Coordinates of C-alpha atoms and ligand atoms in Angstrom, one line a residue:
M331 CA -29.2 17.9 -8.1
N332 CA -30.4 16.1 -4.9
T333 CA -28.3 12.9 -5.0
Y334 CA -27.4 13.3 -1.3
N335 CA -31.1 13.4 -0.2
Q336 CA -31.9 10.4 -2.5
L337 CA -29.1 8.4 -0.8
I338 CA -30.2 9.4 2.7
N339 CA -33.8 8.5 1.9
K340 CA -32.6 5.2 0.4
Q341 CA -34.2 6.0 -2.9
I342 CA -31.0 5.2 -4.7
S343 CA -27.8 3.2 -3.7
L344 CA -24.2 4.0 -3.7
S345 CA -21.9 1.5 -5.3
V346 CA -18.3 0.7 -4.5
I347 CA -16.3 -0.9 -7.3
G348 CA -13.3 -2.9 -6.1
L349 CA -13.6 -4.2 -2.5
G350 CA -10.0 -4.4 -1.4
Y351 CA -8.1 -2.7 1.4
V352 CA -9.7 0.6 0.4
G353 CA -13.0 -0.3 -1.1
L354 CA -14.4 -2.6 1.6
P355 CA -14.0 -0.3 4.6
I356 CA -15.6 2.6 2.6
A357 CA -18.5 0.3 1.5
L358 CA -19.2 -0.9 5.0
S359 CA -19.0 2.6 6.5
F360 CA -21.6 3.9 4.0
A361 CA -23.7 0.8 4.4
K362 CA -24.3 1.6 8.1
K363 CA -26.2 4.8 6.9
I364 CA -27.3 4.3 3.3
K365 CA -28.0 1.5 0.8
V366 CA -24.8 0.2 -0.7
I367 CA -23.9 -2.2 -3.6
G368 CA -20.4 -3.7 -3.1
F369 CA -19.1 -4.9 -6.4
D370 CA -15.9 -6.9 -7.2
I371 CA -14.9 -9.0 -10.2
K372 CA -13.5 -11.7 -7.9
K373 CA -16.3 -14.2 -7.2
D374 CA -14.3 -15.9 -4.4
R375 CA -13.8 -12.6 -2.6
I376 CA -17.5 -11.7 -2.9
E377 CA -18.4 -15.1 -1.5
L378 CA -16.2 -14.5 1.6
M379 CA -17.7 -11.0 2.1
Q380 CA -21.2 -12.4 1.9
R381 CA -20.1 -14.5 4.9
A382 CA -18.8 -11.4 6.7
I383 CA -15.2 -12.3 6.1
D384 CA -12.7 -9.6 4.9
P385 CA -10.5 -11.3 2.3
S386 CA -7.8 -8.7 3.1
G387 CA -7.8 -9.7 6.7
E388 CA -8.2 -6.2 8.0
L389 CA -11.8 -6.0 9.2
E390 CA -13.5 -8.0 12.0
K391 CA -16.8 -9.8 11.5
E392 CA -18.6 -7.2 13.7
E393 CA -17.8 -4.5 11.1
F394 CA -20.2 -6.3 8.7
Q395 CA -23.1 -6.0 11.2
N396 CA -26.0 -3.6 10.8
C397 CA -25.0 -2.9 7.1
D398 CA -27.4 -2.4 4.3
I399 CA -25.2 -3.9 1.6
L400 CA -25.4 -6.2 -1.4
F401 CA -22.2 -7.9 -2.2
T402 CA -22.1 -8.8 -5.9
Y403 CA -20.0 -9.7 -8.9
N404 CA -22.9 -9.1 -11.3
E405 CA -22.5 -5.9 -13.2
K406 CA -26.2 -5.5 -13.7
D407 CA -26.8 -5.0 -10.0
L408 CA -24.9 -1.7 -10.3
S409 CA -27.8 0.0 -12.2
A410 CA -29.6 0.7 -8.9
A411 CA -26.8 3.0 -7.9
G412 CA -26.8 6.8 -8.5
V413 CA -23.3 7.3 -7.1
H414 CA -20.3 5.0 -8.0
I415 CA -17.0 5.0 -6.1
I416 CA -14.2 3.3 -7.9
A417 CA -11.4 1.9 -5.7
V418 CA -9.5 -0.6 -7.9
P419 CA -5.7 -1.1 -7.9
T420 CA -3.5 1.3 -9.9
P421 CA -0.2 -0.7 -10.2
I422 CA 2.8 -0.2 -12.4
D423 CA 4.0 -2.6 -15.1
T424 CA 7.3 -4.3 -15.5
H425 CA 8.8 -1.1 -17.0
L426 CA 7.7 0.9 -13.9
L427 CA 5.0 2.7 -15.9
P428 CA 1.4 3.3 -14.8
D429 CA -0.8 0.3 -15.6
L430 CA -4.4 1.7 -15.9
T431 CA -5.9 -1.6 -17.1
L432 CA -8.0 -2.3 -14.0
L433 CA -9.0 1.4 -13.6
L434 CA -10.2 1.5 -17.2
N435 CA -12.0 -1.8 -16.9
A436 CA -13.8 -0.6 -13.8
T437 CA -14.6 2.7 -15.7
Q438 CA -16.1 0.7 -18.5
T439 CA -18.2 -1.4 -16.0
V440 CA -19.6 1.8 -14.6
G441 CA -20.1 3.4 -18.0
K442 CA -22.3 0.5 -19.0
V443 CA -24.8 1.2 -16.2
L444 CA -24.4 5.1 -16.1
K445 CA -27.7 7.1 -16.1
K446 CA -28.5 10.7 -16.3
G447 CA -27.7 12.5 -13.1
D448 CA -25.2 9.9 -11.8
I449 CA -21.9 10.8 -10.1
V450 CA -18.7 8.7 -10.5
I451 CA -16.1 9.2 -7.8
Y452 CA -12.5 7.9 -8.2
E453 CA -10.6 6.9 -5.1
S454 CA -7.7 5.0 -6.8
T455 CA -4.4 6.8 -6.7
V456 CA -3.6 8.3 -10.1
Y457 CA -1.4 11.1 -11.7
P458 CA -2.9 14.5 -12.1
G459 CA -5.1 14.6 -15.1
C460 CA -5.9 10.9 -15.2
T461 CA -9.6 11.2 -14.1
E462 CA -10.5 13.8 -16.7
E463 CA -8.2 12.8 -19.6
D464 CA -8.2 9.0 -19.4
C465 CA -11.4 8.0 -17.5
V466 CA -14.1 10.6 -18.5
P467 CA -13.8 9.9 -22.3
L468 CA -14.3 6.2 -21.6
L469 CA -17.3 6.9 -19.4
E470 CA -18.8 9.1 -22.2
K471 CA -18.0 6.4 -24.9
T472 CA -19.5 3.5 -23.0
S473 CA -22.6 5.3 -21.7
G474 CA -23.3 7.5 -24.6
L475 CA -23.9 10.3 -22.1
K476 CA -22.4 13.8 -21.9
F477 CA -19.9 14.7 -19.2
N478 CA -21.0 17.6 -16.9
K479 CA -24.4 17.6 -18.5
D480 CA -25.7 14.1 -18.0
F481 CA -23.2 12.8 -15.4
F482 CA -20.6 14.2 -13.1
V483 CA -17.2 13.1 -11.8
G484 CA -15.3 13.5 -8.6
F485 CA -11.9 12.4 -7.2
S486 CA -11.4 11.7 -3.5
P487 CA -8.1 10.3 -2.6
E488 CA -7.9 7.5 0.0
R489 CA -5.6 8.0 3.0
I490 CA -6.1 4.8 5.0
N491 CA -3.0 3.0 6.2
P492 CA -3.5 -0.8 6.5
G493 CA -2.8 -2.1 10.0
D494 CA -3.4 1.4 11.4
K495 CA -6.5 1.5 13.7
E496 CA -6.0 5.2 14.6
H497 CA -6.0 6.9 11.1
T498 CA -9.2 5.6 9.6
L499 CA -11.9 6.8 7.2
A500 CA -13.8 8.3 10.1
T501 CA -10.9 10.1 11.8
V502 CA -9.0 11.6 8.8
K503 CA -10.1 14.6 6.8
K504 CA -11.3 13.5 3.4
I505 CA -10.2 15.5 0.3
V506 CA -13.0 15.9 -2.2
S507 CA -13.0 17.4 -5.7
A508 CA -15.5 17.4 -8.5
S509 CA -16.1 18.4 -12.1
T510 CA -18.7 21.1 -11.3
E511 CA -19.4 23.3 -8.3
Q512 CA -22.8 21.7 -7.7
S513 CA -21.5 18.2 -7.8
L514 CA -18.7 19.2 -5.4
E515 CA -21.3 20.3 -2.9
E516 CA -23.1 16.9 -3.3
I517 CA -19.9 14.9 -3.1
A518 CA -18.8 16.7 0.1
K519 CA -22.2 16.1 1.7
I520 CA -22.0 12.4 0.7
Y521 CA -18.6 11.9 2.2
Q522 CA -19.6 13.7 5.4
I523 CA -21.9 10.8 6.1
V524 CA -18.8 8.7 6.9
A525 CA -15.9 11.1 7.2
K526 CA -16.4 12.4 10.8
A527 CA -13.3 14.6 10.6
G528 CA -14.9 16.5 7.7
T529 CA -14.0 17.1 4.1
F530 CA -11.5 19.4 2.4
K531 CA -12.7 20.8 -1.0
T532 CA -10.1 21.4 -3.7
S533 CA -10.7 23.8 -6.6
S534 CA -10.2 21.1 -9.2
I535 CA -9.9 17.3 -9.7
K536 CA -6.2 17.7 -10.7
V537 CA -5.3 19.4 -7.4
A538 CA -6.9 16.5 -5.5
E539 CA -5.1 13.9 -7.6
A540 CA -1.8 15.7 -7.2
S541 CA -2.2 16.1 -3.4
K542 CA -2.5 12.3 -3.0
I543 CA 0.5 11.5 -5.2
I544 CA 2.8 13.9 -3.4
E545 CA 1.9 12.6 0.0
N546 CA 3.5 9.3 -0.9
T547 CA 6.2 10.8 -3.0
Q548 CA 7.3 13.0 -0.1
R549 CA 7.5 9.9 2.2
D550 CA 9.4 8.0 -0.5
V551 CA 12.0 10.7 -1.0
N552 CA 12.5 11.2 2.8
I553 CA 12.9 7.5 3.4
A554 CA 15.4 7.4 0.5
L555 CA 17.5 10.1 2.2
M556 CA 17.5 8.0 5.4
N557 CA 18.6 5.0 3.4
E558 CA 21.4 7.0 1.8
L559 CA 22.5 8.3 5.2
S560 CA 22.5 4.7 6.4
M561 CA 24.9 3.6 3.6
I562 CA 27.2 6.5 4.5
F563 CA 27.1 5.9 8.2
N564 CA 27.7 2.1 7.8
K565 CA 30.9 2.9 6.0
M566 CA 31.9 5.1 9.0
S567 CA 30.8 2.4 11.5
I568 CA 28.2 4.8 12.9
N569 CA 24.8 3.4 13.9
T570 CA 22.2 5.3 11.9
F571 CA 19.4 4.8 14.4
E572 CA 21.5 6.3 17.1
V573 CA 22.2 9.3 14.9
L574 CA 18.5 9.7 14.2
E575 CA 17.6 9.4 17.8
A576 CA 20.1 12.2 18.7
A577 CA 19.0 14.4 15.7
A578 CA 15.3 14.0 16.6
T579 CA 15.9 16.0 19.8
K580 CA 15.7 19.1 17.5
W581 CA 12.2 20.4 17.2
N582 CA 12.1 20.5 13.4
F583 CA 14.0 17.3 12.6
L584 CA 11.7 15.0 10.5
N585 CA 11.0 11.6 11.9
F586 CA 11.9 9.2 9.0
K587 CA 13.8 5.9 9.3
P588 CA 15.7 3.9 6.8
G589 CA 14.1 0.7 5.6
L590 CA 12.6 -1.3 2.8
V591 CA 9.9 0.5 0.8
G592 CA 7.5 -2.0 -0.7
G593 CA 3.8 -2.3 -1.1
H594 CA 1.4 -0.8 -3.6
C595 CA 1.5 2.8 -2.5
I596 CA 4.8 4.5 -1.5
G597 CA 6.9 2.3 -3.8
V598 CA 4.5 2.7 -6.8
D599 CA 2.8 6.2 -6.7
P600 CA 5.9 8.2 -7.4
Y601 CA 6.2 6.4 -10.8
Y602 CA 2.7 7.8 -11.7
L603 CA 4.0 11.3 -11.1
T604 CA 7.3 10.9 -12.9
F605 CA 5.5 9.4 -15.9
K606 CA 3.2 12.4 -16.2
A607 CA 6.0 14.9 -15.5
K608 CA 7.8 13.5 -18.6
E609 CA 4.8 14.2 -20.8
Y610 CA 5.5 17.9 -19.8
R611 CA 9.2 17.4 -20.6
H612 CA 10.2 17.6 -17.0
Y613 CA 12.7 14.9 -16.0
P614 CA 12.4 14.4 -12.3
Q615 CA 15.7 13.9 -10.6
I616 CA 15.1 13.9 -6.9
I617 CA 12.0 11.6 -7.2
E618 CA 13.7 9.1 -9.5
S619 CA 16.9 9.1 -7.4
G620 CA 14.8 8.4 -4.3
R621 CA 13.1 5.5 -6.1
S622 CA 16.4 4.1 -7.2
I623 CA 17.9 4.2 -3.7
N624 CA 14.8 2.6 -2.1
D625 CA 14.5 0.0 -4.8
S626 CA 18.1 -1.1 -4.2
M627 CA 17.8 -1.6 -0.4
G628 CA 17.0 -5.3 -0.4
F629 CA 20.0 -6.1 -2.6
Y630 CA 22.2 -3.8 -0.4
I631 CA 21.1 -5.6 2.8
A632 CA 21.9 -9.0 1.3
K633 CA 25.3 -7.9 0.2
M634 CA 26.1 -6.5 3.7
V635 CA 25.2 -9.9 5.2
V636 CA 27.2 -11.9 2.6
K637 CA 30.3 -9.7 3.2
K638 CA 30.0 -10.1 6.9
I639 CA 29.7 -13.9 6.7
I640 CA 32.8 -14.0 4.5
S641 CA 34.7 -11.7 6.9
L642 CA 34.0 -14.2 9.7
G643 CA 35.8 -16.9 7.7
E644 CA 32.7 -18.8 6.8
T645 CA 31.9 -20.3 3.4
I646 CA 29.0 -18.6 1.5
K647 CA 28.0 -21.4 -0.7
D648 CA 25.3 -23.4 1.1
A649 CA 25.4 -21.1 4.1
K650 CA 22.0 -21.0 5.8
V651 CA 20.3 -17.7 6.4
L652 CA 16.9 -17.0 7.9
V653 CA 14.8 -14.0 6.8
M654 CA 12.2 -13.1 9.4
G655 CA 9.2 -11.2 7.9
A656 CA 7.9 -11.5 4.4
T657 CA 5.1 -8.9 4.1
F658 CA 5.7 -5.4 2.7
K659 CA 5.2 -3.8 6.1
E660 CA 4.7 -4.7 9.8
N661 CA 1.6 -6.4 11.3
V662 CA -0.3 -6.9 8.0
K663 CA -0.7 -9.9 5.7
D664 CA -0.2 -7.9 2.5
I665 CA 2.7 -9.3 0.4
R666 CA 2.2 -7.1 -2.6
N667 CA 5.5 -5.7 -3.9
T668 CA 7.4 -6.8 -0.8
K669 CA 11.1 -5.9 -1.0
V670 CA 11.9 -8.9 1.2
V671 CA 12.1 -11.0 -1.9
D672 CA 15.0 -8.8 -3.2
I673 CA 17.0 -9.8 -0.1
V674 CA 16.1 -13.5 -0.7
H675 CA 16.9 -13.4 -4.4
E676 CA 20.2 -11.6 -3.9
L677 CA 21.3 -14.1 -1.2
Q678 CA 20.3 -17.0 -3.5
N679 CA 22.4 -15.4 -6.2
Y680 CA 25.4 -15.9 -3.9
G681 CA 24.5 -19.6 -3.4
V682 CA 23.1 -19.0 0.1
K683 CA 20.3 -21.3 1.3
V684 CA 17.5 -19.1 2.5
N685 CA 14.5 -19.9 4.8
I686 CA 11.7 -17.3 5.1
S687 CA 9.2 -17.1 8.0
D688 CA 6.3 -14.7 8.7
P689 CA 3.5 -14.8 11.2
Y690 CA 1.0 -13.0 8.9
A691 CA 1.7 -13.9 5.3
D692 CA -0.4 -16.6 3.7
K693 CA 2.0 -19.4 2.6
E694 CA 0.0 -20.4 -0.5
E695 CA -0.4 -16.8 -1.7
F696 CA 3.3 -16.1 -1.1
E697 CA 4.4 -19.2 -3.0
N698 CA 2.1 -18.5 -5.9
E699 CA 3.2 -14.9 -6.1
Y700 CA 7.0 -15.3 -5.6
H701 CA 7.7 -19.1 -6.0
L702 CA 9.3 -19.1 -2.6
P703 CA 8.2 -21.2 0.3
L704 CA 7.5 -19.9 3.8
T705 CA 8.4 -22.1 6.7
D706 CA 7.4 -22.4 10.4
R707 CA 10.2 -25.0 11.0
L708 CA 13.3 -23.1 11.9
S709 CA 16.7 -24.7 12.0
N710 CA 19.3 -24.2 14.7
D711 CA 22.3 -23.6 12.5
Y712 CA 21.7 -20.4 10.6
L713 CA 24.8 -18.4 9.9
A714 CA 22.7 -15.2 9.7
V715 CA 19.3 -14.1 10.7
I716 CA 17.8 -11.0 8.9
V717 CA 14.8 -9.4 10.8
A718 CA 13.4 -7.7 7.8
V719 CA 10.0 -6.6 9.0
N720 CA 9.1 -5.0 12.3
H721 CA 6.2 -7.4 13.2
Q722 CA 4.9 -7.0 16.8
Q723 CA 5.7 -10.7 17.5
Y724 CA 9.4 -10.0 17.0
A725 CA 9.6 -7.0 19.4
T726 CA 10.1 -9.2 22.5
L727 CA 12.6 -11.6 21.0
D728 CA 16.0 -11.4 22.8
E729 CA 19.6 -12.5 22.1
S730 CA 19.1 -16.0 23.6
Y731 CA 16.3 -16.6 21.1
F732 CA 18.5 -15.7 18.2
Q733 CA 21.3 -17.8 19.7
S734 CA 19.0 -20.8 19.9
I735 CA 18.5 -20.8 16.1
T736 CA 22.0 -19.8 14.9
K737 CA 25.5 -21.0 14.9
E738 CA 27.9 -19.5 17.3
K739 CA 29.0 -15.9 16.3
A740 CA 26.3 -15.7 13.7
V741 CA 25.2 -12.5 12.1
L742 CA 22.0 -10.7 13.2
F743 CA 20.9 -8.1 10.6
D744 CA 18.3 -5.9 12.3
V745 CA 16.8 -3.9 9.4
K746 CA 14.7 -1.6 11.6
G747 CA 17.1 -1.2 14.5
T748 CA 14.7 -3.0 17.0
Y749 CA 17.4 -4.8 18.9
R750 CA 20.0 -2.0 19.1
N751 CA 22.0 -2.2 22.3
K752 CA 20.4 -5.6 23.2
I753 CA 22.8 -7.9 21.2
H754 CA 26.2 -8.5 22.7
Q755 CA 27.4 -12.0 21.6
L756 CA 26.1 -12.2 18.0
N757 CA 27.5 -10.1 15.2
Y758 CA 25.0 -7.3 15.2
M759 CA 24.3 -5.2 12.1
S760 CA 21.5 -2.8 11.1
L761 CA 20.7 -0.2 8.5
Ligands
NAD252 N1 -4.2 -0.1 0.4 C1 -3.9 1.2 0.8 O1 -3.4 1.4 1.9 C2 -4.2 2.4 0.0 C3 -4.2 3.6 0.6 C4 -4.5 4.7 -0.2 C5 -4.8 4.6 -1.6 N2 -4.8 3.3 -2.1 C6 -5.2 3.2 -3.5 O2 -6.5 2.7 -3.6 C7 -6.6 1.8 -4.8 C8 -7.1 0.5 -4.4 O3 -6.1 -0.2 -3.6 P1 -6.3 -1.4 -2.6 O4 -5.1 -1.5 -1.8 O5 -7.7 -1.3 -2.0 O6 -6.4 -2.6 -3.7 P2 -6.7 -4.2 -3.4 O7 -5.8 -4.9 -4.3 O8 -6.7 -4.4 -1.9 O9 -8.2 -4.3 -3.9 C9 -8.7 -4.1 -5.1 C10 -10.0 -4.8 -5.4 O10 -10.4 -4.4 -6.6 C11 -10.9 -5.6 -7.3 N3 -10.9 -5.3 -8.7 C12 -9.9 -5.2 -9.6 N4 -10.3 -4.9 -10.8 C13 -11.6 -4.7 -10.7 C14 -12.7 -4.2 -11.6 N5 -12.4 -4.0 -12.9 N6 -13.9 -4.1 -11.2 C15 -14.2 -4.4 -9.9 N7 -13.3 -4.8 -9.0 C16 -12.0 -4.9 -9.4 C17 -10.0 -6.7 -6.9 O11 -10.5 -7.9 -7.1 C18 -9.7 -6.3 -5.4 O12 -10.7 -7.0 -4.6 C19 -5.2 1.9 -5.5 O13 -5.2 2.9 -6.4 C20 -4.3 2.2 -4.3 O14 -3.1 2.9 -4.8 C21 -4.5 2.2 -1.4

């Protein structure tokens, strides 16, 4: 097997299937060194990338320069590749169960062009066992080839963090795994072309799959604990962020904060693990409790605001509330699975009129996805403002700004504790 040499000598190409937050940076990094085919099913996204525009809004035009890459939505182009990296979304369905449709579709696409000696590497986050139990049989079926004789499979979880310019593909160690020892050596060498921090080989594909899923499950459970503490401390009129600041002076106190857990990773991946655990008759309690707490936070915040408005003697029906921040996390335009909409829906259930603003989110995309408008035109008579996302543009806002858009004695709900000790006139609340 000399796939690595063939790639380096540009005799074969490497393909990346699914050019989103994960796939595009990988494709462009490889394309600076070897021949790459970037494939996506969305023609409009491919056309943007052909013009050096990242549809996800993460990468600058310069990152497309000096790249040997063909952006295509034509499956036939993939046959020139000897290594395929699959990086399509792995969401959950409305019943909170893994939805493998896109992963299996992409697998079928690759299966159709698979040749003897090819390597298929999965980067999409999945439960332990998914690559070998769900994907490999489909590769065999669509290609007519034999696993570990004609073609080989690997799994290399992705650790990038959108909006984070420090922890990138180049700077973070890349976990690699494969179906045979020989293919593992090849895959490790291939990733070392771009992963400057090196690779970490696991003994099996399942270990690599499990390692990724627990990274996000661990974060989810820890944030859930902070959210539960916040509910307790709110009842005791203790500021949670102040407690955390004090506790963090101990060397081994873990630095987690309460907040909304949305997006396509932390709020989704634990469900892949709980799903698979149940196949083995294990009913996860800590993981599911954490999910339940984190999924309830938007509703909790809305209820806290409503109660406060009532306690101030104001009428809830037709009260105007501004929600600042609509994306699932700070400083990105990604609105997938944003929990801000839970706040909005719950407020609307009480008859509150809600305005939502965000400096990053695309208005049309947000409206299409959630049937809620975003606005730039703020009013000056809000009864409450909820700063839901910690965008950098909000960091410098002060009390006089919030006073300029609110009624006297309005409520400021500061989800992330950004304005702690800085608000003296308005009714300040935080998690
Ligand atoms: N975004 C992150 O920060 C992150 C981090 C680590 C892991 N992951 C995991 O990586 C995977 C990809 O996530 P993402 O955020 O890049 O998704 P994304 O939604 O940004 O992009 C996915 C791309 O795949 C394309 N696509 C969908 N089905 C396809 C198919 N059958 N063939 C070809 N292209 C197809 C879509 O058009 C889209 O362009 C997921 O499993 C996710 O859990 C994401």
